[in-house]
Short mmCIF file of C-alpha atoms in Angstrom, two decimals:
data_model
loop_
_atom_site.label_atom_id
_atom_site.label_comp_id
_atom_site.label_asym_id
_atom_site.label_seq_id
_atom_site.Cartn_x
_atom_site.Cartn_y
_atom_site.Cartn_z
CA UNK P 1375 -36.55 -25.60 -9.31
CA UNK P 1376 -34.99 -28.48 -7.89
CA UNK P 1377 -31.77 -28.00 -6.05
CA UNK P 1378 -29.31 -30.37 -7.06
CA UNK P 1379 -27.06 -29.51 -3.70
CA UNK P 1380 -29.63 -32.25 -2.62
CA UNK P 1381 -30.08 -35.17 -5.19
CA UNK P 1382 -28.07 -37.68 -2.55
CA UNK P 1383 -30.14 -36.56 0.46
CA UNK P 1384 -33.34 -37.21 -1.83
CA UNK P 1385 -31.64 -41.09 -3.28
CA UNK P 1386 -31.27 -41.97 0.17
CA UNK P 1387 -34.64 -40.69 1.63
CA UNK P 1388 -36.09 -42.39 -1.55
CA UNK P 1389 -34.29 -45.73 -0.53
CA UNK P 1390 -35.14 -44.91 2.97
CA UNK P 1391 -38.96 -45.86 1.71
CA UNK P 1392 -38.24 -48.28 -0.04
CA UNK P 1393 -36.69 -50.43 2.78
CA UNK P 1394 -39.66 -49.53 4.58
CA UNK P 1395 -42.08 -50.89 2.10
CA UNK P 1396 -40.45 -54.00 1.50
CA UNK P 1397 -39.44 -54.41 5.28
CA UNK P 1398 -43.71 -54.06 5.66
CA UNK P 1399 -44.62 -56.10 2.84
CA UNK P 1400 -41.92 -59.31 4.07
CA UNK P 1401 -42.07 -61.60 6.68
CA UNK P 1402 -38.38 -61.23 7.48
CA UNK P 1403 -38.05 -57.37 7.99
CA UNK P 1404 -34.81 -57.18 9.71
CA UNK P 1405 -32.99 -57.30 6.46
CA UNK P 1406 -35.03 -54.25 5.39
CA UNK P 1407 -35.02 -52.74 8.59
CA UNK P 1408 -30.97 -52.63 8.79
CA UNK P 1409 -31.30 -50.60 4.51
CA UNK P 1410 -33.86 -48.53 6.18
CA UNK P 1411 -31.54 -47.32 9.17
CA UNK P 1412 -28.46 -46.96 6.77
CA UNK P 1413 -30.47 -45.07 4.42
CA UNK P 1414 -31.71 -42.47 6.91
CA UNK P 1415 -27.97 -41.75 8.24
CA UNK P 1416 -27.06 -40.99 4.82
CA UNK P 1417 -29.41 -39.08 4.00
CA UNK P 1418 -29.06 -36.99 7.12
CA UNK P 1419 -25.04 -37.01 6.54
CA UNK P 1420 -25.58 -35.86 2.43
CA UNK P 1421 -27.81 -33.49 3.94
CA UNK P 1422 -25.42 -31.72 5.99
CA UNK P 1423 -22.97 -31.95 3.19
CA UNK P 1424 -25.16 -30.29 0.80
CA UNK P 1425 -26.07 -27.50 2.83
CA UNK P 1426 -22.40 -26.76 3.53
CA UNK P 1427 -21.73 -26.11 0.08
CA UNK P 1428 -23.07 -22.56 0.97
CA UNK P 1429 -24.73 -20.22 -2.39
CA UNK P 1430 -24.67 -16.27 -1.63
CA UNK P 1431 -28.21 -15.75 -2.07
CA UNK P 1432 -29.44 -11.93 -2.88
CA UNK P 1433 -26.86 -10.67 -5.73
CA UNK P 1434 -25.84 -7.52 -5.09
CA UNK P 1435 -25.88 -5.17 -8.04
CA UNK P 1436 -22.74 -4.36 -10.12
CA UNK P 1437 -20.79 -1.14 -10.41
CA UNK P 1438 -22.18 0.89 -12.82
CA UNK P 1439 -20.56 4.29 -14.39
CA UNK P 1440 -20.60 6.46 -18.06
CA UNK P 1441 -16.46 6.55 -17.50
CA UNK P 1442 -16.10 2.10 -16.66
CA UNK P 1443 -17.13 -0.44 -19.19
CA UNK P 1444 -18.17 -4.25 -19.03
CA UNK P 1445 -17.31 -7.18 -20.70
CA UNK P 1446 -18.55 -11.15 -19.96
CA UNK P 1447 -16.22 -14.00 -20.40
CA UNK P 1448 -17.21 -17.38 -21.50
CA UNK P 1449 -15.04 -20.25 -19.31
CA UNK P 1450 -15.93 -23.60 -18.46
CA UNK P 1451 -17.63 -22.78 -15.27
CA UNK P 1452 -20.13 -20.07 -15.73
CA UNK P 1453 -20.67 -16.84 -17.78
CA UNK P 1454 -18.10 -14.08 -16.20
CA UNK P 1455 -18.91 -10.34 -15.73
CA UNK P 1456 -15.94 -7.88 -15.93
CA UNK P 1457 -16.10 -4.31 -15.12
CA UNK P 1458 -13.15 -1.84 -16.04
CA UNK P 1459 -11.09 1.03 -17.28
CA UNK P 1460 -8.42 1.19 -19.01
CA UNK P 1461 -5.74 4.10 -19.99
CA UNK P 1462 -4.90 5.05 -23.36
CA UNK P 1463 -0.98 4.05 -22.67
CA UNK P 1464 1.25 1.46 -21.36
CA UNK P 1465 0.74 1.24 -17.77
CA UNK P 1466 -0.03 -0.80 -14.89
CA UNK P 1467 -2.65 -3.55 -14.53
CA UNK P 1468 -5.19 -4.02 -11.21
CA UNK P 1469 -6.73 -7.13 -11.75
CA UNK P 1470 -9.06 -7.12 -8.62
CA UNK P 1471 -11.59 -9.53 -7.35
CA UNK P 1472 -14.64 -8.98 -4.48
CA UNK P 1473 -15.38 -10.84 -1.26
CA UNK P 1474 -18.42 -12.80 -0.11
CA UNK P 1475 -21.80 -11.76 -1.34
CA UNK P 1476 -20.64 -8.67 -2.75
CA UNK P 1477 -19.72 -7.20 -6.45
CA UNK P 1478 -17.99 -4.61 -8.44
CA UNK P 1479 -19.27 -1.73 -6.58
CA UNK P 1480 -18.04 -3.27 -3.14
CA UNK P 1481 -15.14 -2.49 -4.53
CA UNK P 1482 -15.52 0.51 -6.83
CA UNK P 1483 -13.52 2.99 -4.95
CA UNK P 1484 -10.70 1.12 -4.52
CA UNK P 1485 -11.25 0.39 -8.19
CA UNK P 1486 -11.36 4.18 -8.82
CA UNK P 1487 -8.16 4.98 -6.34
CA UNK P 1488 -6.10 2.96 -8.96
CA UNK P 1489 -7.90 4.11 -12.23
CA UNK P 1490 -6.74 7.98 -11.28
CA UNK P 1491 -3.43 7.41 -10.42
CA UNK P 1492 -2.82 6.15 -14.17
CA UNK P 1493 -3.72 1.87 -13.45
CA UNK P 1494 -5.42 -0.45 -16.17
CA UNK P 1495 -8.08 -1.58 -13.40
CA UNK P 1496 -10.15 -5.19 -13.96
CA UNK P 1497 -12.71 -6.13 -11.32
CA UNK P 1498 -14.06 -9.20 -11.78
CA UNK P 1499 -17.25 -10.26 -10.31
CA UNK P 1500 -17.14 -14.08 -8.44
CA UNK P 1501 -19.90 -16.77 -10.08
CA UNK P 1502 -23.06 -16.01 -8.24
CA UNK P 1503 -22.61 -12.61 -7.64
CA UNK P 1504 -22.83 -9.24 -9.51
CA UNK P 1505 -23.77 -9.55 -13.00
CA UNK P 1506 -21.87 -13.15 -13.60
CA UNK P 1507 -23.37 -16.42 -13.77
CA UNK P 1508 -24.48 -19.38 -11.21
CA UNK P 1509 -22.31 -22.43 -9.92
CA UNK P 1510 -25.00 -25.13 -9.13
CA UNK P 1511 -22.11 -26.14 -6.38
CA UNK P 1512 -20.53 -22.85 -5.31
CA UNK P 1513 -16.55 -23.33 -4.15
CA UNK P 1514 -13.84 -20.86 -4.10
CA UNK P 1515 -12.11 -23.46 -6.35
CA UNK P 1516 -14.40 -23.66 -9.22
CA UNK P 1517 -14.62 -19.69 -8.41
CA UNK P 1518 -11.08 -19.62 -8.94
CA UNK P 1519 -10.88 -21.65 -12.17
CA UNK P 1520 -13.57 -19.45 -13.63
CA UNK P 1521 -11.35 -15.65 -12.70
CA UNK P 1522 -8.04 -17.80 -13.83
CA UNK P 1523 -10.27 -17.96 -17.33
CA UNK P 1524 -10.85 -14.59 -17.49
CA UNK P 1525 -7.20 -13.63 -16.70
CA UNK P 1526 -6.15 -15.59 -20.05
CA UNK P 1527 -8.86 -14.29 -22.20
CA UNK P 1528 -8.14 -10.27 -21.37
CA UNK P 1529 -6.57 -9.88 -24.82
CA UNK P 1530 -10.49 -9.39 -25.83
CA UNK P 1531 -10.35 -5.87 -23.80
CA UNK P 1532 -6.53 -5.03 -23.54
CA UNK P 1533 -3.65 -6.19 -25.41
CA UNK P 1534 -0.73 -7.61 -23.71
CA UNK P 1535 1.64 -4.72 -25.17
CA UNK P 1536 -0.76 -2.29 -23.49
CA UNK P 1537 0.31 -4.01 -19.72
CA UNK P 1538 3.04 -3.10 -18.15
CA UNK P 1539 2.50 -4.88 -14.97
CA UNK P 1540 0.14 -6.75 -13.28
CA UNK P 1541 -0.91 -6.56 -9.79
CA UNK P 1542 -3.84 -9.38 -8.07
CA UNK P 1543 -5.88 -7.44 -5.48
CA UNK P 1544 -8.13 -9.72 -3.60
CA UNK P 1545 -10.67 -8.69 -0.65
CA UNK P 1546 -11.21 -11.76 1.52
CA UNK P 1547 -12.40 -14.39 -0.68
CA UNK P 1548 -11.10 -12.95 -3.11
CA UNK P 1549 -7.59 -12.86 -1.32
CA UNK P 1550 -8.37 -16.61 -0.91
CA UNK P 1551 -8.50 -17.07 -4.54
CA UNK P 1552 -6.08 -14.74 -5.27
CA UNK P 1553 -3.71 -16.82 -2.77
CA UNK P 1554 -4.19 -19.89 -5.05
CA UNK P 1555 -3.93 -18.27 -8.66
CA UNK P 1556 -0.65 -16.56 -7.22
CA UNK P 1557 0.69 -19.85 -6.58
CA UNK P 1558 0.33 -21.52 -10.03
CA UNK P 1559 3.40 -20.18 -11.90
CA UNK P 1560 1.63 -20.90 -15.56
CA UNK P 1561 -1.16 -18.38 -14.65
CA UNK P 1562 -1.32 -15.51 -16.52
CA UNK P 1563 -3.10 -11.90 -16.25
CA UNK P 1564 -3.71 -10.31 -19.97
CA UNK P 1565 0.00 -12.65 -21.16
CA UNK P 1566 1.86 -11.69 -17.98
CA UNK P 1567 2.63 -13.25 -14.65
CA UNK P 1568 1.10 -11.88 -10.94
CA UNK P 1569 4.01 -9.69 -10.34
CA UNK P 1570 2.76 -8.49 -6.92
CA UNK P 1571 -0.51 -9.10 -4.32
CA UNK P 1572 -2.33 -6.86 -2.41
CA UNK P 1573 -4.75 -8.56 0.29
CA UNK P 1574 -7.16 -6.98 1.78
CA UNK P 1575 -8.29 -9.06 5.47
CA UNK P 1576 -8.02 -12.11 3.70
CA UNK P 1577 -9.39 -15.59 4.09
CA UNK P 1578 -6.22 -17.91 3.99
CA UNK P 1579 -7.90 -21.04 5.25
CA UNK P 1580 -11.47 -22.84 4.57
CA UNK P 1581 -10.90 -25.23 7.75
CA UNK P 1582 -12.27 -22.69 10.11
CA UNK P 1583 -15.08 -21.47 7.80
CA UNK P 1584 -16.17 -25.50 7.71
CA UNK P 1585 -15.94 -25.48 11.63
CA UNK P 1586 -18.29 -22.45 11.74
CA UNK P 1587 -20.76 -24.06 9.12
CA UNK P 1588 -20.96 -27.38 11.12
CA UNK P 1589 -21.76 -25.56 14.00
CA UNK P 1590 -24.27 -23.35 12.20
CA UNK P 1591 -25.93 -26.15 10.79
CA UNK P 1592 -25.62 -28.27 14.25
CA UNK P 1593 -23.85 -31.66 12.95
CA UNK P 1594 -23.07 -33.54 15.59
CA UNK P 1595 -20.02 -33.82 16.66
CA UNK P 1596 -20.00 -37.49 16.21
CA UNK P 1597 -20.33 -38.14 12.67
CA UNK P 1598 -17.85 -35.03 11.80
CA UNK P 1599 -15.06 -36.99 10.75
CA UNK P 1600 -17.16 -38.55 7.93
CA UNK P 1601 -18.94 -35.00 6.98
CA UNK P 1602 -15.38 -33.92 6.27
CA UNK P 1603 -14.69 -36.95 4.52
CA UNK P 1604 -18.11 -37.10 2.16
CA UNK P 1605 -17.62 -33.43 1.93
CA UNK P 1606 -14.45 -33.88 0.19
CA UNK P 1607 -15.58 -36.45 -1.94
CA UNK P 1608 -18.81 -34.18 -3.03
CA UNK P 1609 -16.06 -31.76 -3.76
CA UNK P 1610 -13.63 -33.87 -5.49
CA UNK P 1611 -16.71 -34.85 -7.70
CA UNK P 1612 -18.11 -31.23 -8.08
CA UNK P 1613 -14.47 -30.17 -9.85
CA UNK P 1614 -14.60 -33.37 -12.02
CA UNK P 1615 -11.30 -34.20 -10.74
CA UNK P 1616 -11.52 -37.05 -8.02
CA UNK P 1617 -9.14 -37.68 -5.85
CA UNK P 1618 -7.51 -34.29 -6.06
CA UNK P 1619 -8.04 -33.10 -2.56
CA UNK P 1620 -7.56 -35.83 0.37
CA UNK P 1621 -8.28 -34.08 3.20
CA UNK P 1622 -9.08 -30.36 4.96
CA UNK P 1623 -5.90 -29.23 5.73
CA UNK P 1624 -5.28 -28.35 1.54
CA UNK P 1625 -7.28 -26.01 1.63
CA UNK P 1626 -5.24 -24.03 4.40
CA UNK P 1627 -2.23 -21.96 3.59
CA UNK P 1628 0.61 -22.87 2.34
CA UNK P 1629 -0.90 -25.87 1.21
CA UNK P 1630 -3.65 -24.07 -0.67
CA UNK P 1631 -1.07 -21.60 -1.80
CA UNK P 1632 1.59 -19.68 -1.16
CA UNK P 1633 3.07 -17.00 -3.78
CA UNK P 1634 6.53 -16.13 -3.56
CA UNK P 1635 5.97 -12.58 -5.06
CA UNK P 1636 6.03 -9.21 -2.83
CA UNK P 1637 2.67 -8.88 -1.27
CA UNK P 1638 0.66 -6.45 0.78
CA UNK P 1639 -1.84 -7.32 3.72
CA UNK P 1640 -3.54 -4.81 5.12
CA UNK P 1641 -5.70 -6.33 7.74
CA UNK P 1642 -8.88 -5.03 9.65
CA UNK P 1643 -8.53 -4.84 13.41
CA UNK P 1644 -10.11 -6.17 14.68
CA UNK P 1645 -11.80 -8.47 11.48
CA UNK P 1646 -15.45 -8.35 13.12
CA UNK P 1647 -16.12 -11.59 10.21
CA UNK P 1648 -13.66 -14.05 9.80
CA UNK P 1649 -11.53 -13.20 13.37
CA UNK P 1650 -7.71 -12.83 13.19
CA UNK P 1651 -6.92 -16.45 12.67
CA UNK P 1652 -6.46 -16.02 9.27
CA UNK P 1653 -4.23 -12.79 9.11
CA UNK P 1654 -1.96 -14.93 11.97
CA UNK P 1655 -1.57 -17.73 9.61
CA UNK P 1656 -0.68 -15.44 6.45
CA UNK P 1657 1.79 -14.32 8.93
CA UNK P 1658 3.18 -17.47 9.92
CA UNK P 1659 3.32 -18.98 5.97
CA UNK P 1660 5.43 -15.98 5.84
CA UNK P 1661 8.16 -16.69 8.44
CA UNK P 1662 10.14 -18.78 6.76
CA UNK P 1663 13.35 -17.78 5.43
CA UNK P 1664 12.63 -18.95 2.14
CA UNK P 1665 9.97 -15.82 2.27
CA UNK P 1666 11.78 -13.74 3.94
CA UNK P 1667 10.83 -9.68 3.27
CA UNK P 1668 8.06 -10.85 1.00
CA UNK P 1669 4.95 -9.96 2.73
CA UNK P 1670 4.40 -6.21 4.12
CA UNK P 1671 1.21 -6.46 6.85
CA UNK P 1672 -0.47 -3.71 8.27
CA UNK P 1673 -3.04 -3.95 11.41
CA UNK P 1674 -5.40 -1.08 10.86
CA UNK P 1675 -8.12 -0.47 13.35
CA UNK P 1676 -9.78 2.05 11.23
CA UNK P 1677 -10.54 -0.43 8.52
CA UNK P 1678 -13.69 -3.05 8.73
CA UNK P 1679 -13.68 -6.17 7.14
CA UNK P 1680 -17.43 -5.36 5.56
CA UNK P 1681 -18.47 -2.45 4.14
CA UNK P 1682 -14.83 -0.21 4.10
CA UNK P 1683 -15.18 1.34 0.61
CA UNK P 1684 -13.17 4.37 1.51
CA UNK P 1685 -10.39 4.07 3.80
CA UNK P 1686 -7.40 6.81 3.83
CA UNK P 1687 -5.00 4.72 5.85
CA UNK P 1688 -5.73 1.68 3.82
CA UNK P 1689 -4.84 3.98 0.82
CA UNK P 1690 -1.99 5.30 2.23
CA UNK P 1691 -0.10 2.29 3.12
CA UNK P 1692 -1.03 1.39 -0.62
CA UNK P 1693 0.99 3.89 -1.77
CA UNK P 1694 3.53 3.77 0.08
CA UNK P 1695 4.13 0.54 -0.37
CA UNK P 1696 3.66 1.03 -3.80
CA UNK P 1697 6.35 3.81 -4.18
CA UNK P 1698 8.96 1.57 -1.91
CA UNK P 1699 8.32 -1.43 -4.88
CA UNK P 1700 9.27 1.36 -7.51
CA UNK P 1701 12.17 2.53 -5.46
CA UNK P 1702 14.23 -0.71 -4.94
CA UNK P 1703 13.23 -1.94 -8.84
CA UNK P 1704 15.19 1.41 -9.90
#
């Protein structure tokens, strides 16, 4: 199957010949020859831009137990996978969403930690991975849009009345997302409002992600200005909203988002994936006295960014940040 990540490399390339043809078949080639050299550079700068929109590859599989239930969600972007529990009585919502290239049971003990303690819990599984369905152009945005969808259509599983909270748990992307949802004061969980975050080693800013990709991918440093720029562009089109994103910097906190509700980082030390640039500019966002005593960040150096299913000190600062919420609300 044709990957449409590379329909602009393949125009150009296709152009590319043509000039050549013509350029062969004319006695004044230089005309030709000047199409055929501005073909090939845009086809070599849509190919790096197509590559960079990055897919996951290999789905992991999704969390799968007698006592948890799933439910898919139709939205605009792609088919969405939900997997969850719910109590019998009022009570607390988790509404919690999965990193990079993993699924539900990446994050099924957490999941569980908050299901026995008496929590509604939600995790819901990013387009491309788990069980949900495939963005043709994967971005945290359209990701985004697509777990914003399934936080209005919960009423199918819970009813609002049944929701007595609700709390956004996001693992690295999914702290990313979380970061933007938070943001957008019309966005509602099951009919209520993020009342409270929990991030786990977050990503706060794509910038240094795209630095690592061009790198990865060897684009020369030369023609990096307009990569960014045609990468935006591919973007802007991808989203069907043009024009909505100018330049990298938006997609860096506070720009890309910045909820004023109590939050919770608890941060791998060191974060052996994305570094500690990102947990240093949650804390900076933070600074300001407008958020002053919002954000509660822990540096744990027995939690990994990858792989840290069970962590007791992760837990524990949970709950005890948890319990300090309950204490100054009463």
């Amino acid at each position: 199957m044709f990957d449409h990540r590379f329909f602009l490399p393949a125009v150009w390339v296709s152009c590319a010949l043509f000039s050549a043809i013509l350029g062969y078949w004319t006695p004044q080639p230089i005309l030709f020859g000047v199409a055929f050299v501005i073909a090939c550079f845009n086809a070599i700068l849509e190919f790096f831009v197509g590559i960079s929109f990055l897919l996951p590859g290999r789905r992991k599989p999704s969390f799968q137990h007698e006592d948890w239930l799933e439910s898919t969600f139709q939205t605009q972007e792609c088919t969405m996978n939900a997997v969850y529990k719910l109590q019998e009585d009022p009570s607390p919502l988790l509404f919690i969403v999965h990193g990079w290239r993993s699924s539900s049971r990446s994050i099924a003990d957490r999941s569980i930690w908050f299901s026995e303690r008496g929590w509604h819990v939600i995790m819901v599984e990013l387009p491309n991975h788990g069980s949900s369905g495939s963005l043709g152009h994967w971005s945290a945005y359209r990701s985004l849009k697509a777990v914003e969808a399934v936080g209005q259509q919960l009423n199918t599983i819970v009813s609002k009345e049944l929701i007595t909270s609700v709390t956004y748990y996001g693992h690295s992307m999914g702290g990313f997302i979380g970061l933007r949802l938070g943001t957008n004061q019309s966005t509602t969980i099951g009919g209520h409002q993020i009342e409270r975050m929990i991030l786990e080693s977050p990503m706060t800013m794509y910038e240094p992600i795209l630095d690592e990709i061009a790198v990865g991918f060897r684009v020369p440093k030369i023609i990096r200005p307009m990569y960014r720029r045609r990468l935006i562009q591919r973007f802007n089109r991808s989203i069907g909203q043009p024009g909505r994103f100018s330049n990298i910097e938006e997609f860096n906190i506070p720009k890309w988002g910045k909820p004023m509700v109590p939050m919770l980082c608890v941060q791998a030390n060191p974060d052996e994936r994305l570094g500690m640039i990102h947990y240093n500019r949650l804390l900076d966002s933070y600074s300001d006295k407008d958020a002053e005593g919002l954000l509660v960040a822990y540096l744990l150096d027995s939690l990994s960014h990858a792989g840290a299913r069970k962590n007791d000190d992760r837990n524990q600062k949970i709950a005890e940040w948890l319990e300090g919420l309950d204490h100054s609300a009463s």
